[in-house]
PDB file of C-alpha atoms in Angstrom:
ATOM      1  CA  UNK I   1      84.799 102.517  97.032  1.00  0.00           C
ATOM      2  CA  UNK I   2      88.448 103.084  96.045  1.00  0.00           C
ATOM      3  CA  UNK I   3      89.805 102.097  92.773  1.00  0.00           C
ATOM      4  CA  UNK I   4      93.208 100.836  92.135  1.00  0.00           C
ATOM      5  CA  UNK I   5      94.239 101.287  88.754  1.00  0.00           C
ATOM      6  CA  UNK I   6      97.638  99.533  87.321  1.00  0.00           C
ATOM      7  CA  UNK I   7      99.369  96.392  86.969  1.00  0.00           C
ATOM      8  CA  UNK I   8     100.041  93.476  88.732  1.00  0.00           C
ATOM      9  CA  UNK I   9     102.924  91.034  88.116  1.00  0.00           C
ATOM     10  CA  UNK I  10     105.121  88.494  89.779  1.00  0.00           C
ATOM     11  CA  UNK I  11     108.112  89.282  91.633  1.00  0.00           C
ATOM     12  CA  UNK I  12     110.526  86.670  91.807  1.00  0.00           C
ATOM     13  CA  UNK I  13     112.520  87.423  94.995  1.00  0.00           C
ATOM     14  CA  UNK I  14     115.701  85.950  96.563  1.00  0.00           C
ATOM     15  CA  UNK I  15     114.767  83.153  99.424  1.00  0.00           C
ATOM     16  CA  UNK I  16     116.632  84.120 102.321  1.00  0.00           C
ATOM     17  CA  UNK I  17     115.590  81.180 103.859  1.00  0.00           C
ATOM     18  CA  UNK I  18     117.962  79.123 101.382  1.00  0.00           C
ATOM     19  CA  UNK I  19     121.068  80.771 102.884  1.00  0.00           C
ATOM     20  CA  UNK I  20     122.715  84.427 102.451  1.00  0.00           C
ATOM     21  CA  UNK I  21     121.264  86.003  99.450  1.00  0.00           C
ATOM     22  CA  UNK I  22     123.284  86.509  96.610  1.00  0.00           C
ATOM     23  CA  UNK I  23     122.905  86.674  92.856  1.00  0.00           C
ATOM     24  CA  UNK I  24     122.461  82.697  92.775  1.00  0.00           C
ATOM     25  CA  UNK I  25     119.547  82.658  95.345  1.00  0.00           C
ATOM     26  CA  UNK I  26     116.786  80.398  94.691  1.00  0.00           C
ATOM     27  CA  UNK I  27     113.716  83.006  93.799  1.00  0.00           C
ATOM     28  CA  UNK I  28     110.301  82.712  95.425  1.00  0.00           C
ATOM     29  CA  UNK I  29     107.348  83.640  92.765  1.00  0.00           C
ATOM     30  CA  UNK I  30     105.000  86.287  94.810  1.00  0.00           C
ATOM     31  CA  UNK I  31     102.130  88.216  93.795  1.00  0.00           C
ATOM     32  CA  UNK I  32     102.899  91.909  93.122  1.00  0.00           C
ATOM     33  CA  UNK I  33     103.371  94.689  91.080  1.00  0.00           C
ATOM     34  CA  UNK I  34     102.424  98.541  92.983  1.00  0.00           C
ATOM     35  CA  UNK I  35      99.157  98.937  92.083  1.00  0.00           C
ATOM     36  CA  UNK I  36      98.235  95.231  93.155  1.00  0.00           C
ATOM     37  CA  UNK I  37      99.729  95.522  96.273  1.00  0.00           C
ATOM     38  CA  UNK I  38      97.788  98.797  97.317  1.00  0.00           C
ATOM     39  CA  UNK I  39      95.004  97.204  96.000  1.00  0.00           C
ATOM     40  CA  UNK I  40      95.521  93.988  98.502  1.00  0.00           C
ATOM     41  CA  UNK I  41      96.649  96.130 101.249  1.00  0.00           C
ATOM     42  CA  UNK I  42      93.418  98.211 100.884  1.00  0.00           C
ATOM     43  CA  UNK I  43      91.244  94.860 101.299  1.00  0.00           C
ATOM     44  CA  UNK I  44      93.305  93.693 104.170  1.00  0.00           C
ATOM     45  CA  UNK I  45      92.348  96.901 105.889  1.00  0.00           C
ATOM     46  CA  UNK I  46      88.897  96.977 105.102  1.00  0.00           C
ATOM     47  CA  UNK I  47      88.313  99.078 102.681  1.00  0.00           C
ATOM     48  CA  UNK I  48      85.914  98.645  99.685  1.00  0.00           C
ATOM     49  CA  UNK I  49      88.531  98.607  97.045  1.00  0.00           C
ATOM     50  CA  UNK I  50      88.330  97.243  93.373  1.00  0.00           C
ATOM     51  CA  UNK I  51      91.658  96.485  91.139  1.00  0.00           C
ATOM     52  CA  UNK I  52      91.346  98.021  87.861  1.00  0.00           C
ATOM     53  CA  UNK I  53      93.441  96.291  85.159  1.00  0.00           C
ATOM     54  CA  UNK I  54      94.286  93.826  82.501  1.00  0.00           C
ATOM     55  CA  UNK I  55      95.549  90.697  84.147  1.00  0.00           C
ATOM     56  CA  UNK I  56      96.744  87.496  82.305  1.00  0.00           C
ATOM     57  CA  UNK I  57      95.056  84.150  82.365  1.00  0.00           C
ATOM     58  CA  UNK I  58      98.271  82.009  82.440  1.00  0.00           C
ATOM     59  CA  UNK I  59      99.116  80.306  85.796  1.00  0.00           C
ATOM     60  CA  UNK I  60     100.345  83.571  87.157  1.00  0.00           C
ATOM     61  CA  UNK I  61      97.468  85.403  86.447  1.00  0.00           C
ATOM     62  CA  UNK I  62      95.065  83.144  88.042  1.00  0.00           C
ATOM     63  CA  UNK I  63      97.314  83.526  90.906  1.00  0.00           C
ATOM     64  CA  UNK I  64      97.300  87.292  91.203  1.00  0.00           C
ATOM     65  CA  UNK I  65      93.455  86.857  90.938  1.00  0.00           C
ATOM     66  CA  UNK I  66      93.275  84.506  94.041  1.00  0.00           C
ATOM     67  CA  UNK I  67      94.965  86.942  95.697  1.00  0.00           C
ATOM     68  CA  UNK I  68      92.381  89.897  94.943  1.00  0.00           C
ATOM     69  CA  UNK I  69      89.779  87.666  95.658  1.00  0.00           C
ATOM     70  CA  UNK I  70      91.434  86.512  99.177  1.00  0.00           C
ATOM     71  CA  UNK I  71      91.931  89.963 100.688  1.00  0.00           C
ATOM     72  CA  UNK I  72      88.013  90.863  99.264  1.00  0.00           C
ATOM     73  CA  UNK I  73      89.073  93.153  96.223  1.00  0.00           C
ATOM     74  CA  UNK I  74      86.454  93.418  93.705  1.00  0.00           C
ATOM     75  CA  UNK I  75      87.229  92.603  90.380  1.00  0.00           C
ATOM     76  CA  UNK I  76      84.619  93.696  87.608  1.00  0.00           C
ATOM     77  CA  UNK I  77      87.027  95.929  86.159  1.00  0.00           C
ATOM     78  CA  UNK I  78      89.851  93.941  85.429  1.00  0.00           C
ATOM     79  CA  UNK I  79      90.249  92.517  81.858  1.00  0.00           C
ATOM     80  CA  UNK I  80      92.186  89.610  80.920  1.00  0.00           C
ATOM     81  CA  UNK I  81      94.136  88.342  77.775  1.00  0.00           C
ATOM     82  CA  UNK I  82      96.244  84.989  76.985  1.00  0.00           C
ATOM     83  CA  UNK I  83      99.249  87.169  76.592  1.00  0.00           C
ATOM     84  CA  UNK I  84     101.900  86.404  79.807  1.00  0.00           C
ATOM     85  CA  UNK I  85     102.391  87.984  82.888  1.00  0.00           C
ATOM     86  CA  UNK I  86     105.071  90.122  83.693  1.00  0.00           C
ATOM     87  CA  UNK I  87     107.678  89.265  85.643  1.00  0.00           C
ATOM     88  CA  UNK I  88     110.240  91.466  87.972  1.00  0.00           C
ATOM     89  CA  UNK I  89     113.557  90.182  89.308  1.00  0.00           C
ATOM     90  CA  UNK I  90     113.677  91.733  92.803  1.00  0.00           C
ATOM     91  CA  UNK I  91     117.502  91.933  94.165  1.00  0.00           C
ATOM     92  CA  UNK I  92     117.519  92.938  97.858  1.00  0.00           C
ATOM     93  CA  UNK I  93     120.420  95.055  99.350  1.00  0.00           C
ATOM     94  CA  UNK I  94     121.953  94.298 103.341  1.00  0.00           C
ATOM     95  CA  UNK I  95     119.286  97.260 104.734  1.00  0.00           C
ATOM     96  CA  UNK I  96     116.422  95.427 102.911  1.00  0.00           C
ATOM     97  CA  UNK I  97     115.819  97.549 100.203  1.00  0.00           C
ATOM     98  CA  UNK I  98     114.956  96.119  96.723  1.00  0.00           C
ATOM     99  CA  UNK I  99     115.859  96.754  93.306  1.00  0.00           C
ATOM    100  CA  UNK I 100     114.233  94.913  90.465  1.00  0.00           C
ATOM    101  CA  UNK I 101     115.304  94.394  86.465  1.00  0.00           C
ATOM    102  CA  UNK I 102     111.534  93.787  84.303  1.00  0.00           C
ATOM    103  CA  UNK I 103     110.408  91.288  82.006  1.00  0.00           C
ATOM    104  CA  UNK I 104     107.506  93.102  80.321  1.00  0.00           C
ATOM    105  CA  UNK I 105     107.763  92.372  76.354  1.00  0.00           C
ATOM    106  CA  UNK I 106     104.400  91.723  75.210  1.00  0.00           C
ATOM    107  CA  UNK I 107     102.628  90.961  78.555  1.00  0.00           C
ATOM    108  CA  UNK I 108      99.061  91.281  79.578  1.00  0.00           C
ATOM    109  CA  UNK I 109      99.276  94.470  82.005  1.00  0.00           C
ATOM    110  CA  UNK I 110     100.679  96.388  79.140  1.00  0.00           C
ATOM    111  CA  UNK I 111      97.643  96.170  77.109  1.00  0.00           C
ATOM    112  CA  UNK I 112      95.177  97.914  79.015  1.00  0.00           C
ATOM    113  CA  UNK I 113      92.549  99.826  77.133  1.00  0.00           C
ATOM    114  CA  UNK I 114      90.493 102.714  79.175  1.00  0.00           C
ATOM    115  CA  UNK I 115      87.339 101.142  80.842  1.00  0.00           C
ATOM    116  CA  UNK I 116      84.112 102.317  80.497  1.00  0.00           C
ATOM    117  CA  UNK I 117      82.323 104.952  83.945  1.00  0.00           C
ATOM    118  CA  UNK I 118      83.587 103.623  87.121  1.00  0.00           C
ATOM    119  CA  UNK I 119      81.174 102.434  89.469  1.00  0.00           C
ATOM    120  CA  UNK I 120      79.284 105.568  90.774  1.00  0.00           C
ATOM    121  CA  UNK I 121      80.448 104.709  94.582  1.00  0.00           C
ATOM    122  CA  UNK I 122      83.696 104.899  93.417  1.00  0.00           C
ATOM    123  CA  UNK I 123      85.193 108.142  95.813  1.00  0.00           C
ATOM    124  CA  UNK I 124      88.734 107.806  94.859  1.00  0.00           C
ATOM    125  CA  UNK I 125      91.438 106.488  92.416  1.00  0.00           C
ATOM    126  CA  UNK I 126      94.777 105.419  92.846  1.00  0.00           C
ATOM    127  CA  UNK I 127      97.391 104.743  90.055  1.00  0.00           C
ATOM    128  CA  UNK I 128     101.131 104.710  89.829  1.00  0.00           C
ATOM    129  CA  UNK I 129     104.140 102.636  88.991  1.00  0.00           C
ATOM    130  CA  UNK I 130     105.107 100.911  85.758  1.00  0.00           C
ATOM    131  CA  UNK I 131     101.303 101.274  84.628  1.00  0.00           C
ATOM    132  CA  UNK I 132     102.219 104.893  83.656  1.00  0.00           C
ATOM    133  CA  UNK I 133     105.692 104.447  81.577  1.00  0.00           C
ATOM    134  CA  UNK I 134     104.426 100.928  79.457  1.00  0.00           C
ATOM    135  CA  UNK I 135     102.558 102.069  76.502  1.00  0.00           C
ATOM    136  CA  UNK I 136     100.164 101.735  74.627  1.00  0.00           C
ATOM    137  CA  UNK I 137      98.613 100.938  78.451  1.00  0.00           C
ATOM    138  CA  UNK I 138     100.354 104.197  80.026  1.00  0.00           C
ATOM    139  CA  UNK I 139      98.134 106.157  77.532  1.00  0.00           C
ATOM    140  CA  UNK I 140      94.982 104.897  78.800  1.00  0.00           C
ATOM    141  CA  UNK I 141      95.865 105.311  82.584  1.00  0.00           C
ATOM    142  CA  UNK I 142      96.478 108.756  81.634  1.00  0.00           C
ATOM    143  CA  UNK I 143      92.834 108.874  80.530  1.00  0.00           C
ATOM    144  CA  UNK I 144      91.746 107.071  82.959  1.00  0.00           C
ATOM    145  CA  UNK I 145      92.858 109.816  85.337  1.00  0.00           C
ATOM    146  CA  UNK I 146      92.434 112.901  83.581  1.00  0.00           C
ATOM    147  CA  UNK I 147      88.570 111.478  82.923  1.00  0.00           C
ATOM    148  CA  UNK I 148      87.862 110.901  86.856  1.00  0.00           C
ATOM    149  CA  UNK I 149      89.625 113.923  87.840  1.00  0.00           C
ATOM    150  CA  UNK I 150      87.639 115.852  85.922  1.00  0.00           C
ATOM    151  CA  UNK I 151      84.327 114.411  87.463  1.00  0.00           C
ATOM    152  CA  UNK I 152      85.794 115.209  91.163  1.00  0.00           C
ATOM    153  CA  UNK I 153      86.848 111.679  92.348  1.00  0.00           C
ATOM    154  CA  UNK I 154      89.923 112.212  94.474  1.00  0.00           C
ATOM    155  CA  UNK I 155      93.101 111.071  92.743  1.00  0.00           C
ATOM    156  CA  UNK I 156      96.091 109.664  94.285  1.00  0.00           C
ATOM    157  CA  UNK I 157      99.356 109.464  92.303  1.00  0.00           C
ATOM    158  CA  UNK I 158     102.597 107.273  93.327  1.00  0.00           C
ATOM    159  CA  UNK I 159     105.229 107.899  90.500  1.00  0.00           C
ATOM    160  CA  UNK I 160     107.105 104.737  92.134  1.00  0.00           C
ATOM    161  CA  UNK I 161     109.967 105.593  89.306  1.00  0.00           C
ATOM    162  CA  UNK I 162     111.476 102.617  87.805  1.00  0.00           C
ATOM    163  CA  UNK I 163     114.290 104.071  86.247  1.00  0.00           C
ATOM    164  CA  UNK I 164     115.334 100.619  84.104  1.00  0.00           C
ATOM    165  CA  UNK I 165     111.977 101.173  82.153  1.00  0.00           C
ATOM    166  CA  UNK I 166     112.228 104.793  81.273  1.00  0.00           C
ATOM    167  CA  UNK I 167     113.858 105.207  77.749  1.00  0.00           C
ATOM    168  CA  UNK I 168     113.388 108.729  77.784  1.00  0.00           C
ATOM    169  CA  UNK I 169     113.625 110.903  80.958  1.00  0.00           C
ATOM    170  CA  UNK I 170     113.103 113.936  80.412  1.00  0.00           C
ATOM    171  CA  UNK I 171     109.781 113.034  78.789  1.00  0.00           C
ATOM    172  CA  UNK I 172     108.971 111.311  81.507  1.00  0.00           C
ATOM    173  CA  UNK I 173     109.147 113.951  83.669  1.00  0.00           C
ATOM    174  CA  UNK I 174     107.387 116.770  81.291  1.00  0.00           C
ATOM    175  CA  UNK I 175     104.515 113.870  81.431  1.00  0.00           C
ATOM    176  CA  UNK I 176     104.484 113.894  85.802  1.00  0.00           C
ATOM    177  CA  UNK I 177     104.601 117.759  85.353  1.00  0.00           C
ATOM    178  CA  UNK I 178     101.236 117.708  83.624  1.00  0.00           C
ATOM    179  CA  UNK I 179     100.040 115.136  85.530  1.00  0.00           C
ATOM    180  CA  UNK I 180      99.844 117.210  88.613  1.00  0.00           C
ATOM    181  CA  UNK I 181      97.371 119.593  87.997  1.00  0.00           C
ATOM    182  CA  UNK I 182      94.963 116.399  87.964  1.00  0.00           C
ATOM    183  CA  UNK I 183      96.179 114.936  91.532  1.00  0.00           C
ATOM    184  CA  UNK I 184      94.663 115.577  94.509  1.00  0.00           C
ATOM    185  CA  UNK I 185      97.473 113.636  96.557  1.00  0.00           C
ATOM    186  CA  UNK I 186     100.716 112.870  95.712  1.00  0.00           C
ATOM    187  CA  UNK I 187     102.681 110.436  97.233  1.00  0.00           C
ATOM    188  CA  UNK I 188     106.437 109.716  96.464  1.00  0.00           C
ATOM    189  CA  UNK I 189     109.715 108.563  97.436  1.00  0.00           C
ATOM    190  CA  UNK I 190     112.715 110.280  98.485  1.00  0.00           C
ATOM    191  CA  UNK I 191     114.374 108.564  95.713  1.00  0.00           C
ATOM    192  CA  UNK I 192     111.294 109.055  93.835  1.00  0.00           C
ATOM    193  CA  UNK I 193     111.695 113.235  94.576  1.00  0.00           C
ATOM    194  CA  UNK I 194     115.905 113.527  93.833  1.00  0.00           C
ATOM    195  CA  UNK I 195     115.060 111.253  90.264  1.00  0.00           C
ATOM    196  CA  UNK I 196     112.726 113.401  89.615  1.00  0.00           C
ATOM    197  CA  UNK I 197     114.337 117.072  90.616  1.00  0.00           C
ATOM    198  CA  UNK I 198     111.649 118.897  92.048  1.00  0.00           C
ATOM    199  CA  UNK I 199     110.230 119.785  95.434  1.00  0.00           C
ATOM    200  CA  UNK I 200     107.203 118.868  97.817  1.00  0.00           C
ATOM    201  CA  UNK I 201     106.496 122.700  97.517  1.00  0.00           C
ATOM    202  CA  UNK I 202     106.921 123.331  94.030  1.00  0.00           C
ATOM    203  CA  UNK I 203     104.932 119.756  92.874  1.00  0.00           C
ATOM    204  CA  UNK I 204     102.017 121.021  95.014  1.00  0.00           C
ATOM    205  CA  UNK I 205     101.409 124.327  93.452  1.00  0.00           C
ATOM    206  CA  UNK I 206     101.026 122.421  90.019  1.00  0.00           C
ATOM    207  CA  UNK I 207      97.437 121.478  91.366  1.00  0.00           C
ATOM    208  CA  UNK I 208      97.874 118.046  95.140  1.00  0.00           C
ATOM    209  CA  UNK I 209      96.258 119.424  98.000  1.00  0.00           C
ATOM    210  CA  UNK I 210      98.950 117.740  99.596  1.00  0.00           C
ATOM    211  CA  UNK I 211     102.432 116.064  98.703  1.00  0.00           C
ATOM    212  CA  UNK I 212     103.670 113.288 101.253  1.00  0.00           C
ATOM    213  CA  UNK I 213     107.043 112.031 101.082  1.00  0.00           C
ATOM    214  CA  UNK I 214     108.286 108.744 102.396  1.00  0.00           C
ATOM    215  CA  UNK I 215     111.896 108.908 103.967  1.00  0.00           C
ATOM    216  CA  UNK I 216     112.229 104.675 104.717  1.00  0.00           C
ATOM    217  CA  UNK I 217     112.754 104.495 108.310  1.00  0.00           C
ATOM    218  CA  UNK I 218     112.877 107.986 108.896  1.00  0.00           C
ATOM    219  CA  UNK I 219     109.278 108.396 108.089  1.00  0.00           C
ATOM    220  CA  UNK I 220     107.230 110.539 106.171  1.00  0.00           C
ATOM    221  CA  UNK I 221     106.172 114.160 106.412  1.00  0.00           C
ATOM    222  CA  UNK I 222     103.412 116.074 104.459  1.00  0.00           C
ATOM    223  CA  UNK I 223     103.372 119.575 102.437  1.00  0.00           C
ATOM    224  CA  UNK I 224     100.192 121.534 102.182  1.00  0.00           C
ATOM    225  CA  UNK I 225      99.192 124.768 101.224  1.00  0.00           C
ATOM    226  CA  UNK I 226      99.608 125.924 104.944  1.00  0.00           C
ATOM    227  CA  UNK I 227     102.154 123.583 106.953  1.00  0.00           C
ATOM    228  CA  UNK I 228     104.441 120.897 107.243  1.00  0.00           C
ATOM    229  CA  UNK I 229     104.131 117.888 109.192  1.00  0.00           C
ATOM    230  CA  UNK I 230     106.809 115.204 109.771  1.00  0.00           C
ATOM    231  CA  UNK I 231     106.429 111.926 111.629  1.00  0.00           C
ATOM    232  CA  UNK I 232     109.334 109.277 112.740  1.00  0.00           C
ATOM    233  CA  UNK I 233     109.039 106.223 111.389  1.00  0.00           C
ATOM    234  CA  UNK I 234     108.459 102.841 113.429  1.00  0.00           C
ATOM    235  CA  UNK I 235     111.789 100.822 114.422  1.00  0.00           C
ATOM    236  CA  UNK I 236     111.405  97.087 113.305  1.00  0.00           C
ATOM    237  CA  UNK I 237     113.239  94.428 111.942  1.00  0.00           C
ATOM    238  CA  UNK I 238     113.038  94.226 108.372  1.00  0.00           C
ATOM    239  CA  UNK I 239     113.121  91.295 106.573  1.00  0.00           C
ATOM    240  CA  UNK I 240     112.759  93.702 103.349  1.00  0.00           C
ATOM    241  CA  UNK I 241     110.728  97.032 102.262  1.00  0.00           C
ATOM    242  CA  UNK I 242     108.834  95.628  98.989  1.00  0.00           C
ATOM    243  CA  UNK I 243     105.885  96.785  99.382  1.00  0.00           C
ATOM    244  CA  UNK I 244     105.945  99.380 102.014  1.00  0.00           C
ATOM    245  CA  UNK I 245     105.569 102.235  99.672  1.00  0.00           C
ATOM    246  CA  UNK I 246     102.185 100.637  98.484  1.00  0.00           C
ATOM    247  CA  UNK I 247     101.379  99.997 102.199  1.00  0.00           C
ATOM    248  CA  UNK I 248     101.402 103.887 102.862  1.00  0.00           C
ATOM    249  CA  UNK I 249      99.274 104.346  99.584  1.00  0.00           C
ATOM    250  CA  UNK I 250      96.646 102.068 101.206  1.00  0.00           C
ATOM    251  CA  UNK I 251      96.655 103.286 104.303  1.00  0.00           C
ATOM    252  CA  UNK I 252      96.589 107.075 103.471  1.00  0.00           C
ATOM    253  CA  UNK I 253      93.209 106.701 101.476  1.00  0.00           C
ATOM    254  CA  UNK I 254      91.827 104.243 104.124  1.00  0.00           C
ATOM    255  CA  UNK I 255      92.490 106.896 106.660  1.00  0.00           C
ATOM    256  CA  UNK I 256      90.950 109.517 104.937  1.00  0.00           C
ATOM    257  CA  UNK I 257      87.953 108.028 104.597  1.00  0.00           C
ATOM    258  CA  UNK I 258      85.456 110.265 103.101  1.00  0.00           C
ATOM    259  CA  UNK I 259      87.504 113.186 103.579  1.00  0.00           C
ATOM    260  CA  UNK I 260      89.322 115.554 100.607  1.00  0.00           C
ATOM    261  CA  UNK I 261      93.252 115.825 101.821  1.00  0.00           C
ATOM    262  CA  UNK I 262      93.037 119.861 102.078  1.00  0.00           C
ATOM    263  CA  UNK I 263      90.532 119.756 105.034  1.00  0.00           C
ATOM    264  CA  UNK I 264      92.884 118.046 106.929  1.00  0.00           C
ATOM    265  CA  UNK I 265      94.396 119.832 110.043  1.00  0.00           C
ATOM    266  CA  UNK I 266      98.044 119.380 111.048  1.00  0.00           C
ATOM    267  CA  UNK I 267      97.130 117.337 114.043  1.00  0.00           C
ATOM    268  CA  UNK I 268      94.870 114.900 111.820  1.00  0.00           C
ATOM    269  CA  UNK I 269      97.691 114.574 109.445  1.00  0.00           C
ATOM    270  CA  UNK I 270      99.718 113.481 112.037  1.00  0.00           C
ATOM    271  CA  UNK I 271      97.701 111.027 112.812  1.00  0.00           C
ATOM    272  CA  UNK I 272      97.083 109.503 109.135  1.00  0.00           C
ATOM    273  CA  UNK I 273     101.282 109.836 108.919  1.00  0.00           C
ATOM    274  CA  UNK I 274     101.408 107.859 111.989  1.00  0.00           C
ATOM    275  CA  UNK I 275      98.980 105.450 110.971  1.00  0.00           C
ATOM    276  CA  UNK I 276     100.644 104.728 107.650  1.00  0.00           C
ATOM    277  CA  UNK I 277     104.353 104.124 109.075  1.00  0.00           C
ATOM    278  CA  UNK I 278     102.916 101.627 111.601  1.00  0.00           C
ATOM    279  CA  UNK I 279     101.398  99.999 108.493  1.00  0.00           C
ATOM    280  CA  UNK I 280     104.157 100.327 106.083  1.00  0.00           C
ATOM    281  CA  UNK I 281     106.556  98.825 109.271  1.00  0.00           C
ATOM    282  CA  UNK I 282     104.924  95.951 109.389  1.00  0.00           C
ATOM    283  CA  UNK I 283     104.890  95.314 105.409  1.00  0.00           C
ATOM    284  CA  UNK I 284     108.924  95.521 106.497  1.00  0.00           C
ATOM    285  CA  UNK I 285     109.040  92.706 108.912  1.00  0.00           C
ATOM    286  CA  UNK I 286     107.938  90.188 106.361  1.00  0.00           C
ATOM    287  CA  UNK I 287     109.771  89.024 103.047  1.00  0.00           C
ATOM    288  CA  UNK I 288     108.012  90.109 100.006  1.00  0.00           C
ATOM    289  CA  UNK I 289     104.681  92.231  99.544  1.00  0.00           C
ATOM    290  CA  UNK I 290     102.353  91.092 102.354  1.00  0.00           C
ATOM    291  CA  UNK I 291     100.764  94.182 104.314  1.00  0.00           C
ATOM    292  CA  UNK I 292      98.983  94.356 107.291  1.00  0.00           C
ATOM    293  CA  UNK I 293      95.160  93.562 108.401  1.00  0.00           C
ATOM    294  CA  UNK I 294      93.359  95.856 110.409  1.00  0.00           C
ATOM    295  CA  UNK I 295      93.862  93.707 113.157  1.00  0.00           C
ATOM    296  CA  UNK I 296      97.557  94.353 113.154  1.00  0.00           C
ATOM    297  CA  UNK I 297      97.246  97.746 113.388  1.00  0.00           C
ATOM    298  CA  UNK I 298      94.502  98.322 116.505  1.00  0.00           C
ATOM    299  CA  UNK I 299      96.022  99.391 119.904  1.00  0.00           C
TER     300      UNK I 299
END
């Protein structure tokens, strides 16, 4: 099983279908939030998966819920509370990328408190996004991983850095810094990588068997201890790219099945890279965050 630890929210997201998009759009409410959507794109793939959060039981948070439960996501380890559900206001730009502005005063996610042992199945965890910068929640992610890293579940991190919610940045990176040396795989950004002002190379030998970087439509590429590997990304049309990062999240851990990331050769990382643009392309052809089944992906 693969845990997904973080929040969920709603993003409210311009409705192209209304017209051109501009900062009048009607917005369309849809399920999301990083961690959610890896979590959802994991149970549209077929993975055993369970979301690991505090989700609110307003309107919205029975919502996100349906959603788990639709794409098979097991959800023993969420908690719930009364307070509201975040919201973020996604703005999308001509190429299809997305910004967002947050609505997170006193809101459920925020109020996570560290779970008790994960199920004993449970082979990996993944965690990222807002989860980790929100306190007094971001403290007990940061448990949360230091605790299953230490009992030799694989950890995947995804900084996803939302600049807008980071008072203090230089903290915030000191924090990722000792983060590392508790990550088996990291996973970031390009954007994610300049904010940040370090390197593949330099972020793995704080403790990731492997550090893969997404580069939009020019794909991704992987650092190890002993190569490189690159792979193009997958021409489409995109509609826009929320969600794609958490796509390739899904669909790196999926791939790897039982595996540990440094036993990978070069050719079988080539083929998990591969795999996880075709996924993350098709996350691009459709407005909002709605990844692929497996179906999509076979052939």
């Amino acid at each position: 099983m693969i845990v997904v630890a973080g929040e969920s929210l709603i993003d409210l997201v311009p409705d192209g279908a209304a017209g051109p998009v501009s900062a009048l759009s009607p917005l369309l409410p849809r399920p999301g939030g990083g961690p959610y959507n890896t979590a959802v794109a994991l149970g549209r793939l077929g993975a055993p998966v369970a979301f690991c959060s505090r989700v609110s039981t307003d309107a919205f948070g029975e919502v996100l819920m349906g959603g788990l439960a639709e794409a098979g996501v097991a959800t023993g380890l969420v908690q719930r509370g009364p307070e509201p559900t975040s919201l973020a206001v996604a703005t999308v730009g001509p190429d299809g990328s997305a910004r967002y502005g947050f609505y997170v005063e006193g809101t459920a996610d925020r109020l996570f408190e560290l779970p008790g042992p994960l199920p004993a199945e449970a082979r990996a965890l993944c965690l990222g996004t807002c989860s980790l910068v929100l306190e007094p929640g971001a403290s007990a992610y940061e448990a949360l991983l230091r605790r299953e890293a230490g009992r030799g579940v694989l950890t995947l991190l995804d900084p996803n850095v939302r600049p807008g919610l980071i008072p203090d940045p230089e903290a915030y990176r000191r924090r990722f810094d000792d983060w590392l040396r508790h990550v088996s795989l990291l996973k970031l950004s390009e954007e994610d990588a300049a904010w940040l002002g370090g390197s593949p190379a330099a972020w793995r030998a704080r403790g990731p068997a492997a550090v893969v970087v997404t580069r939009g439509g020019a794909g991704l590429s992987v650092v190890t201890e002993a190569f490189e590997v690159s792979v193009p990304g997958v021409p489409v049309r995109i509609a826009d790219t929320i969600g794609a990062g958490d796509t390739v999240n899904a669909a790196l851990l999926h791939g790897l099945g039982d595996r540990r990331p440094e036993v990978l050769s070069a050719e079988e990382w080539r083929e998990l890279l591969t795999y996880a643009a075709r996924a993350a392309a098709v996350t691009c052809t459709r407005p909002g965050a709605e990844p692929p089944y497996a179906h999509e992906l076979r052939g």
